[in-house]
mmCIF file of N, CA and C in Angstrom:
data_model
loop_
_atom_site.group_PDB
_atom_site.id
_atom_site.type_symbol
_atom_site.label_atom_id
_atom_site.label_comp_id
_atom_site.label_asym_id
_atom_site.label_seq_id
_atom_site.Cartn_x
_atom_site.Cartn_y
_atom_site.Cartn_z
ATOM 1 N N UNK A 1 -85.483 14.908 -31.474
ATOM 2 C CA UNK A 1 -84.547 13.729 -31.533
ATOM 3 C C UNK A 1 -83.460 14.050 -30.406
ATOM 4 N N UNK A 2 -82.984 15.619 -30.508
ATOM 5 C CA UNK A 2 -81.686 15.910 -29.638
ATOM 6 C C UNK A 2 -81.997 15.862 -28.213
ATOM 7 N N UNK A 3 -83.393 16.034 -27.591
ATOM 8 C CA UNK A 3 -83.576 15.530 -26.173
ATOM 9 C C UNK A 3 -83.194 14.033 -25.913
ATOM 10 N N UNK A 4 -83.891 13.062 -27.115
ATOM 11 C CA UNK A 4 -83.367 11.532 -26.571
ATOM 12 C C UNK A 4 -82.305 11.412 -26.666
ATOM 13 N N UNK A 5 -81.500 12.263 -27.401
ATOM 14 C CA UNK A 5 -80.003 11.679 -27.651
ATOM 15 C C UNK A 5 -79.183 12.198 -26.004
ATOM 16 N N UNK A 6 -79.789 13.320 -25.715
ATOM 17 C CA UNK A 6 -79.120 13.813 -24.514
ATOM 18 C C UNK A 6 -79.419 13.385 -23.231
ATOM 19 N N UNK A 7 -80.645 12.468 -23.301
ATOM 20 C CA UNK A 7 -80.822 11.516 -22.335
ATOM 21 C C UNK A 7 -80.275 10.521 -22.237
ATOM 22 N N UNK A 8 -79.809 9.914 -23.224
ATOM 23 C CA UNK A 8 -79.696 8.306 -23.465
ATOM 24 C C UNK A 8 -78.038 8.666 -22.698
ATOM 25 N N UNK A 9 -77.274 10.354 -23.157
ATOM 26 C CA UNK A 9 -75.884 10.452 -22.303
ATOM 27 C C UNK A 9 -75.810 10.849 -21.156
ATOM 28 N N UNK A 10 -77.047 11.220 -20.370
ATOM 29 C CA UNK A 10 -77.137 11.815 -19.034
ATOM 30 C C UNK A 10 -76.514 10.782 -18.223
ATOM 31 N N UNK A 11 -75.549 11.058 -17.085
ATOM 32 C CA UNK A 11 -75.230 10.466 -16.135
ATOM 33 C C UNK A 11 -73.908 9.268 -16.768
ATOM 34 N N UNK A 12 -73.382 9.803 -18.026
ATOM 35 C CA UNK A 12 -72.253 8.890 -18.659
ATOM 36 C C UNK A 12 -71.097 9.808 -18.428
ATOM 37 N N UNK A 13 -69.539 9.082 -18.629
ATOM 38 C CA UNK A 13 -68.788 9.688 -18.432
ATOM 39 C C UNK A 13 -68.391 9.868 -19.711
ATOM 40 N N UNK A 14 -67.522 11.146 -20.172
ATOM 41 C CA UNK A 14 -67.428 11.588 -21.695
ATOM 42 C C UNK A 14 -67.081 10.828 -22.474
ATOM 43 N N UNK A 15 -65.726 9.925 -22.388
ATOM 44 C CA UNK A 15 -65.282 9.328 -23.146
ATOM 45 C C UNK A 15 -66.428 8.080 -23.649
ATOM 46 N N UNK A 16 -67.018 7.501 -22.653
ATOM 47 C CA UNK A 16 -67.779 6.667 -23.288
ATOM 48 C C UNK A 16 -69.065 7.489 -23.948
ATOM 49 N N UNK A 17 -69.412 8.755 -23.499
ATOM 50 C CA UNK A 17 -70.462 9.333 -24.637
ATOM 51 C C UNK A 17 -70.265 9.574 -25.702
ATOM 52 N N UNK A 18 -68.833 10.137 -26.045
ATOM 53 C CA UNK A 18 -68.197 10.219 -27.370
ATOM 54 C C UNK A 18 -68.225 9.165 -28.061
ATOM 55 N N UNK A 19 -67.806 7.712 -27.731
ATOM 56 C CA UNK A 19 -68.034 6.374 -28.086
ATOM 57 C C UNK A 19 -69.522 6.187 -28.730
ATOM 58 N N UNK A 20 -70.446 6.420 -28.164
ATOM 59 C CA UNK A 20 -72.002 6.363 -28.038
ATOM 60 C C UNK A 20 -72.242 7.149 -29.278
ATOM 61 N N UNK A 21 -72.245 8.524 -29.237
ATOM 62 C CA UNK A 21 -72.639 9.345 -30.101
ATOM 63 C C UNK A 21 -71.625 9.140 -31.463
ATOM 64 N N UNK A 22 -70.432 8.662 -31.653
ATOM 65 C CA UNK A 22 -69.883 8.365 -32.924
ATOM 66 C C UNK A 22 -70.907 6.859 -33.369
ATOM 67 N N UNK A 23 -70.960 5.997 -32.757
ATOM 68 C CA UNK A 23 -71.707 4.584 -32.845
ATOM 69 C C UNK A 23 -73.504 5.380 -33.563
ATOM 70 N N UNK A 24 -73.819 6.154 -33.336
ATOM 71 C CA UNK A 24 -75.091 6.564 -33.258
ATOM 72 C C UNK A 24 -74.875 7.451 -34.703
ATOM 73 N N UNK A 25 -74.002 8.313 -34.817
ATOM 74 C CA UNK A 25 -73.889 8.803 -36.151
ATOM 75 C C UNK A 25 -73.256 8.155 -37.277
ATOM 76 N N UNK A 26 -72.398 6.992 -37.098
ATOM 77 C CA UNK A 26 -72.049 6.374 -37.845
ATOM 78 C C UNK A 26 -72.547 4.962 -38.240
ATOM 79 N N UNK A 27 -72.784 4.067 -37.461
ATOM 80 C CA UNK A 27 -73.015 2.855 -37.719
ATOM 81 C C UNK A 27 -74.225 2.521 -37.375
ATOM 82 N N UNK A 28 -75.053 2.858 -35.953
ATOM 83 C CA UNK A 28 -75.794 2.251 -35.267
ATOM 84 C C UNK A 28 -76.950 2.743 -35.881
ATOM 85 N N UNK A 29 -77.892 1.873 -36.683
ATOM 86 C CA UNK A 29 -79.327 2.412 -37.270
ATOM 87 C C UNK A 29 -80.355 3.031 -36.480
ATOM 88 N N UNK A 30 -80.175 2.702 -35.093
ATOM 89 C CA UNK A 30 -81.782 3.425 -34.373
ATOM 90 C C UNK A 30 -81.323 3.669 -32.911
ATOM 91 N N UNK A 31 -81.734 4.681 -32.324
ATOM 92 C CA UNK A 31 -81.464 5.035 -30.951
ATOM 93 C C UNK A 31 -82.915 5.151 -30.531
ATOM 94 N N UNK A 32 -82.939 4.839 -29.034
ATOM 95 C CA UNK A 32 -84.217 4.609 -28.132
ATOM 96 C C UNK A 32 -85.069 6.232 -27.856
ATOM 97 N N UNK A 33 -86.470 5.938 -28.077
ATOM 98 C CA UNK A 33 -87.330 7.296 -27.807
ATOM 99 C C UNK A 33 -87.971 6.678 -26.705
ATOM 100 N N UNK A 34 -87.723 7.739 -25.568
ATOM 101 C CA UNK A 34 -88.770 7.372 -24.184
ATOM 102 C C UNK A 34 -89.871 8.469 -24.194
ATOM 103 N N UNK A 35 -89.660 9.633 -24.270
ATOM 104 C CA UNK A 35 -90.621 10.487 -23.926
ATOM 105 C C UNK A 35 -91.357 10.850 -25.189
ATOM 106 N N UNK A 36 -90.843 11.904 -26.152
ATOM 107 C CA UNK A 36 -91.645 12.130 -26.978
ATOM 108 C C UNK A 36 -91.576 11.038 -28.211
ATOM 109 N N UNK A 37 -92.375 10.312 -28.134
ATOM 110 C CA UNK A 37 -92.462 9.047 -29.219
ATOM 111 C C UNK A 37 -93.781 8.943 -29.749
ATOM 112 N N UNK A 38 -94.338 10.123 -30.390
ATOM 113 C CA UNK A 38 -95.479 9.620 -31.128
ATOM 114 C C UNK A 38 -94.894 9.880 -32.613
ATOM 115 N N UNK A 39 -95.641 8.933 -33.220
ATOM 116 C CA UNK A 39 -95.389 8.138 -34.690
ATOM 117 C C UNK A 39 -94.039 8.073 -35.013
ATOM 118 N N UNK A 40 -93.187 7.382 -33.928
ATOM 119 C CA UNK A 40 -92.025 6.895 -33.921
ATOM 120 C C UNK A 40 -92.058 5.336 -34.155
ATOM 121 N N UNK A 41 -91.618 4.695 -35.054
ATOM 122 C CA UNK A 41 -91.831 3.220 -35.360
ATOM 123 C C UNK A 41 -90.794 2.308 -34.185
ATOM 124 N N UNK A 42 -91.306 1.314 -34.381
ATOM 125 C CA UNK A 42 -90.563 0.608 -33.494
ATOM 126 C C UNK A 42 -89.166 -0.325 -34.225
ATOM 127 N N UNK A 43 -88.238 -0.752 -33.514
ATOM 128 C CA UNK A 43 -87.439 -1.281 -34.001
ATOM 129 C C UNK A 43 -86.522 -2.180 -33.288
ATOM 130 N N UNK A 44 -86.239 -2.910 -33.585
ATOM 131 C CA UNK A 44 -85.201 -4.090 -32.948
ATOM 132 C C UNK A 44 -84.062 -3.461 -32.064
ATOM 133 N N UNK A 45 -83.359 -2.651 -32.605
ATOM 134 C CA UNK A 45 -82.345 -2.054 -31.664
ATOM 135 C C UNK A 45 -82.407 -1.489 -30.785
ATOM 136 N N UNK A 46 -83.640 -1.077 -30.828
ATOM 137 C CA UNK A 46 -84.250 -0.050 -29.698
ATOM 138 C C UNK A 46 -84.141 -0.921 -28.287
ATOM 139 N N UNK A 47 -84.867 -2.160 -28.787
ATOM 140 C CA UNK A 47 -85.013 -3.515 -27.667
ATOM 141 C C UNK A 47 -83.853 -3.922 -27.114
ATOM 142 N N UNK A 48 -82.709 -3.583 -27.547
ATOM 143 C CA UNK A 48 -81.364 -3.864 -26.958
ATOM 144 C C UNK A 48 -81.229 -3.007 -26.069
ATOM 145 N N UNK A 49 -81.820 -1.469 -25.957
ATOM 146 C CA UNK A 49 -81.422 -0.821 -24.594
ATOM 147 C C UNK A 49 -82.328 -0.869 -23.955
ATOM 148 N N UNK A 50 -83.417 -1.885 -24.059
ATOM 149 C CA UNK A 50 -84.509 -1.699 -23.065
ATOM 150 C C UNK A 50 -86.022 -0.700 -23.891
ATOM 151 N N UNK A 51 -86.134 -0.707 -24.427
ATOM 152 C CA UNK A 51 -86.884 0.614 -24.994
ATOM 153 C C UNK A 51 -88.053 -0.306 -26.518
ATOM 154 N N UNK A 52 -88.902 -0.115 -26.467
ATOM 155 C CA UNK A 52 -89.675 -0.415 -27.726
ATOM 156 C C UNK A 52 -89.340 0.132 -28.994
ATOM 157 N N UNK A 53 -89.682 1.851 -28.797
ATOM 158 C CA UNK A 53 -89.417 2.378 -30.110
ATOM 159 C C UNK A 53 -88.353 2.973 -30.173
ATOM 160 N N UNK A 54 -87.788 3.391 -31.204
ATOM 161 C CA UNK A 54 -86.657 4.074 -32.029
ATOM 162 C C UNK A 54 -86.613 4.597 -32.817
ATOM 163 N N UNK A 55 -85.490 5.456 -33.573
ATOM 164 C CA UNK A 55 -85.418 6.087 -34.499
ATOM 165 C C UNK A 55 -84.033 6.316 -34.861
ATOM 166 N N UNK A 56 -83.431 6.735 -36.571
ATOM 167 C CA UNK A 56 -82.291 7.072 -36.754
ATOM 168 C C UNK A 56 -81.728 8.471 -36.033
ATOM 169 N N UNK A 57 -80.522 8.608 -35.367
ATOM 170 C CA UNK A 57 -80.432 9.872 -34.947
ATOM 171 C C UNK A 57 -78.803 10.819 -35.425
ATOM 172 N N UNK A 58 -78.601 10.647 -36.602
ATOM 173 C CA UNK A 58 -77.678 10.831 -37.128
ATOM 174 C C UNK A 58 -77.444 12.535 -36.544
ATOM 175 N N UNK A 59 -78.630 13.287 -36.843
ATOM 176 C CA UNK A 59 -78.029 14.900 -36.873
ATOM 177 C C UNK A 59 -77.969 15.529 -35.697
ATOM 178 N N UNK A 60 -78.829 14.640 -34.626
ATOM 179 C CA UNK A 60 -78.726 15.058 -33.325
ATOM 180 C C UNK A 60 -77.524 14.473 -32.634
ATOM 181 N N UNK A 61 -77.050 13.107 -32.960
ATOM 182 C CA UNK A 61 -76.000 12.628 -32.610
ATOM 183 C C UNK A 61 -74.787 13.476 -32.783
ATOM 184 N N UNK A 62 -74.738 14.178 -34.195
ATOM 185 C CA UNK A 62 -73.417 14.696 -34.514
ATOM 186 C C UNK A 62 -73.779 16.227 -33.726
ATOM 187 N N UNK A 63 -74.232 16.811 -33.844
ATOM 188 C CA UNK A 63 -74.741 17.947 -32.841
ATOM 189 C C UNK A 63 -74.273 17.521 -31.425
ATOM 190 N N UNK A 64 -74.712 16.765 -30.952
ATOM 191 C CA UNK A 64 -74.085 16.702 -29.030
ATOM 192 C C UNK A 64 -72.901 16.076 -29.292
ATOM 193 N N UNK A 65 -72.200 15.523 -30.612
ATOM 194 C CA UNK A 65 -70.726 15.191 -30.202
ATOM 195 C C UNK A 65 -70.213 16.451 -30.177
ATOM 196 N N UNK A 66 -70.613 17.650 -30.819
ATOM 197 C CA UNK A 66 -69.672 18.841 -31.435
ATOM 198 C C UNK A 66 -69.955 19.429 -29.604
ATOM 199 N N UNK A 67 -70.841 19.399 -29.366
ATOM 200 C CA UNK A 67 -70.893 20.035 -27.987
ATOM 201 C C UNK A 67 -70.281 19.139 -27.097
ATOM 202 N N UNK A 68 -70.334 18.181 -26.920
ATOM 203 C CA UNK A 68 -69.276 17.615 -25.929
ATOM 204 C C UNK A 68 -68.098 17.643 -26.276
ATOM 205 N N UNK A 69 -67.444 17.783 -27.471
ATOM 206 C CA UNK A 69 -66.069 17.821 -27.882
ATOM 207 C C UNK A 69 -65.829 19.569 -27.062
ATOM 208 N N UNK A 70 -66.470 20.541 -27.332
ATOM 209 C CA UNK A 70 -66.421 21.524 -26.622
ATOM 210 C C UNK A 70 -66.538 21.688 -25.254
ATOM 211 N N UNK A 71 -67.166 20.848 -24.499
ATOM 212 C CA UNK A 71 -66.799 20.598 -23.226
ATOM 213 C C UNK A 71 -65.693 20.260 -22.598
ATOM 214 N N UNK A 72 -65.152 19.179 -23.185
ATOM 215 C CA UNK A 72 -63.796 18.804 -23.386
ATOM 216 C C UNK A 72 -62.715 19.737 -23.368
ATOM 217 N N UNK A 73 -62.737 20.565 -24.716
ATOM 218 C CA UNK A 73 -61.856 21.205 -24.739
ATOM 219 C C UNK A 73 -61.874 22.754 -23.625
ATOM 220 N N UNK A 74 -62.951 22.703 -22.888
ATOM 221 C CA UNK A 74 -63.117 23.978 -21.772
ATOM 222 C C UNK A 74 -62.567 23.074 -20.680
ATOM 223 N N UNK A 75 -62.634 21.968 -20.256
ATOM 224 C CA UNK A 75 -61.955 21.109 -19.178
ATOM 225 C C UNK A 75 -60.612 21.007 -19.323
ATOM 226 N N UNK A 76 -60.084 20.855 -20.552
ATOM 227 C CA UNK A 76 -58.740 20.672 -20.388
ATOM 228 C C UNK A 76 -57.825 22.363 -20.504
ATOM 229 N N UNK A 77 -58.560 23.229 -20.990
ATOM 230 C CA UNK A 77 -58.240 24.620 -20.685
ATOM 231 C C UNK A 77 -57.905 24.879 -19.331
ATOM 232 N N UNK A 78 -59.108 24.347 -18.688
ATOM 233 C CA UNK A 78 -59.058 24.597 -16.687
ATOM 234 C C UNK A 78 -57.971 23.895 -16.354
ATOM 235 N N UNK A 79 -57.558 22.686 -17.126
ATOM 236 C CA UNK A 79 -56.692 21.818 -16.222
ATOM 237 C C UNK A 79 -57.098 20.673 -15.555
ATOM 238 N N UNK A 80 -58.550 20.453 -15.919
ATOM 239 C CA UNK A 80 -58.952 19.460 -15.036
ATOM 240 C C UNK A 80 -58.960 18.061 -15.847
ATOM 241 N N UNK A 81 -59.188 16.695 -15.462
ATOM 242 C CA UNK A 81 -58.864 15.431 -15.855
ATOM 243 C C UNK A 81 -60.689 15.138 -16.806
ATOM 244 N N UNK A 82 -60.009 15.126 -18.116
ATOM 245 C CA UNK A 82 -61.362 14.789 -18.992
ATOM 246 C C UNK A 82 -61.691 13.578 -18.895
ATOM 247 N N UNK A 83 -61.101 12.485 -18.614
ATOM 248 C CA UNK A 83 -61.875 10.713 -18.218
ATOM 249 C C UNK A 83 -62.539 10.825 -17.209
ATOM 250 N N UNK A 84 -62.474 11.445 -16.319
ATOM 251 C CA UNK A 84 -63.156 11.449 -14.936
ATOM 252 C C UNK A 84 -64.501 12.592 -14.794
ATOM 253 N N UNK A 85 -64.902 13.147 -16.150
ATOM 254 C CA UNK A 85 -65.902 13.590 -16.061
ATOM 255 C C UNK A 85 -67.476 13.087 -16.629
ATOM 256 N N UNK A 86 -68.169 13.526 -15.719
ATOM 257 C CA UNK A 86 -69.340 12.622 -15.885
ATOM 258 C C UNK A 86 -70.298 13.800 -16.326
ATOM 259 N N UNK A 87 -71.264 13.419 -17.396
ATOM 260 C CA UNK A 87 -72.256 14.729 -17.875
ATOM 261 C C UNK A 87 -73.416 14.699 -16.530
ATOM 262 N N UNK A 88 -73.720 15.634 -16.110
ATOM 263 C CA UNK A 88 -74.740 15.614 -15.225
ATOM 264 C C UNK A 88 -75.990 16.249 -15.618
ATOM 265 N N UNK A 89 -75.968 17.311 -16.605
ATOM 266 C CA UNK A 89 -76.488 18.293 -17.145
ATOM 267 C C UNK A 89 -76.978 18.394 -18.611
ATOM 268 N N UNK A 90 -77.620 17.846 -19.217
ATOM 269 C CA UNK A 90 -77.418 18.582 -20.897
ATOM 270 C C UNK A 90 -78.782 18.661 -21.283
ATOM 271 N N UNK A 91 -78.998 19.467 -22.246
ATOM 272 C CA UNK A 91 -80.181 19.802 -22.984
ATOM 273 C C UNK A 91 -79.895 19.928 -24.563
#
């Protein structure tokens, strides 16, 4: 589940990624599954993102939210602009 959530955030700016992860964690009922999608059901919310299969990603969204918050704090300590950062590699 974490891989699928991480790939959905790859190539996205930090503020947009945190908004997506908060939506997945609190409100959105379904996130897309692209690669490891065996035994994953279909849902209408995944179709909105262009995929057929999806599942609730509450725990992995919470974990990645903590990882991105940690990256935000590290960039602020280094004196960089957080809004201009893009997630290039995430696992």
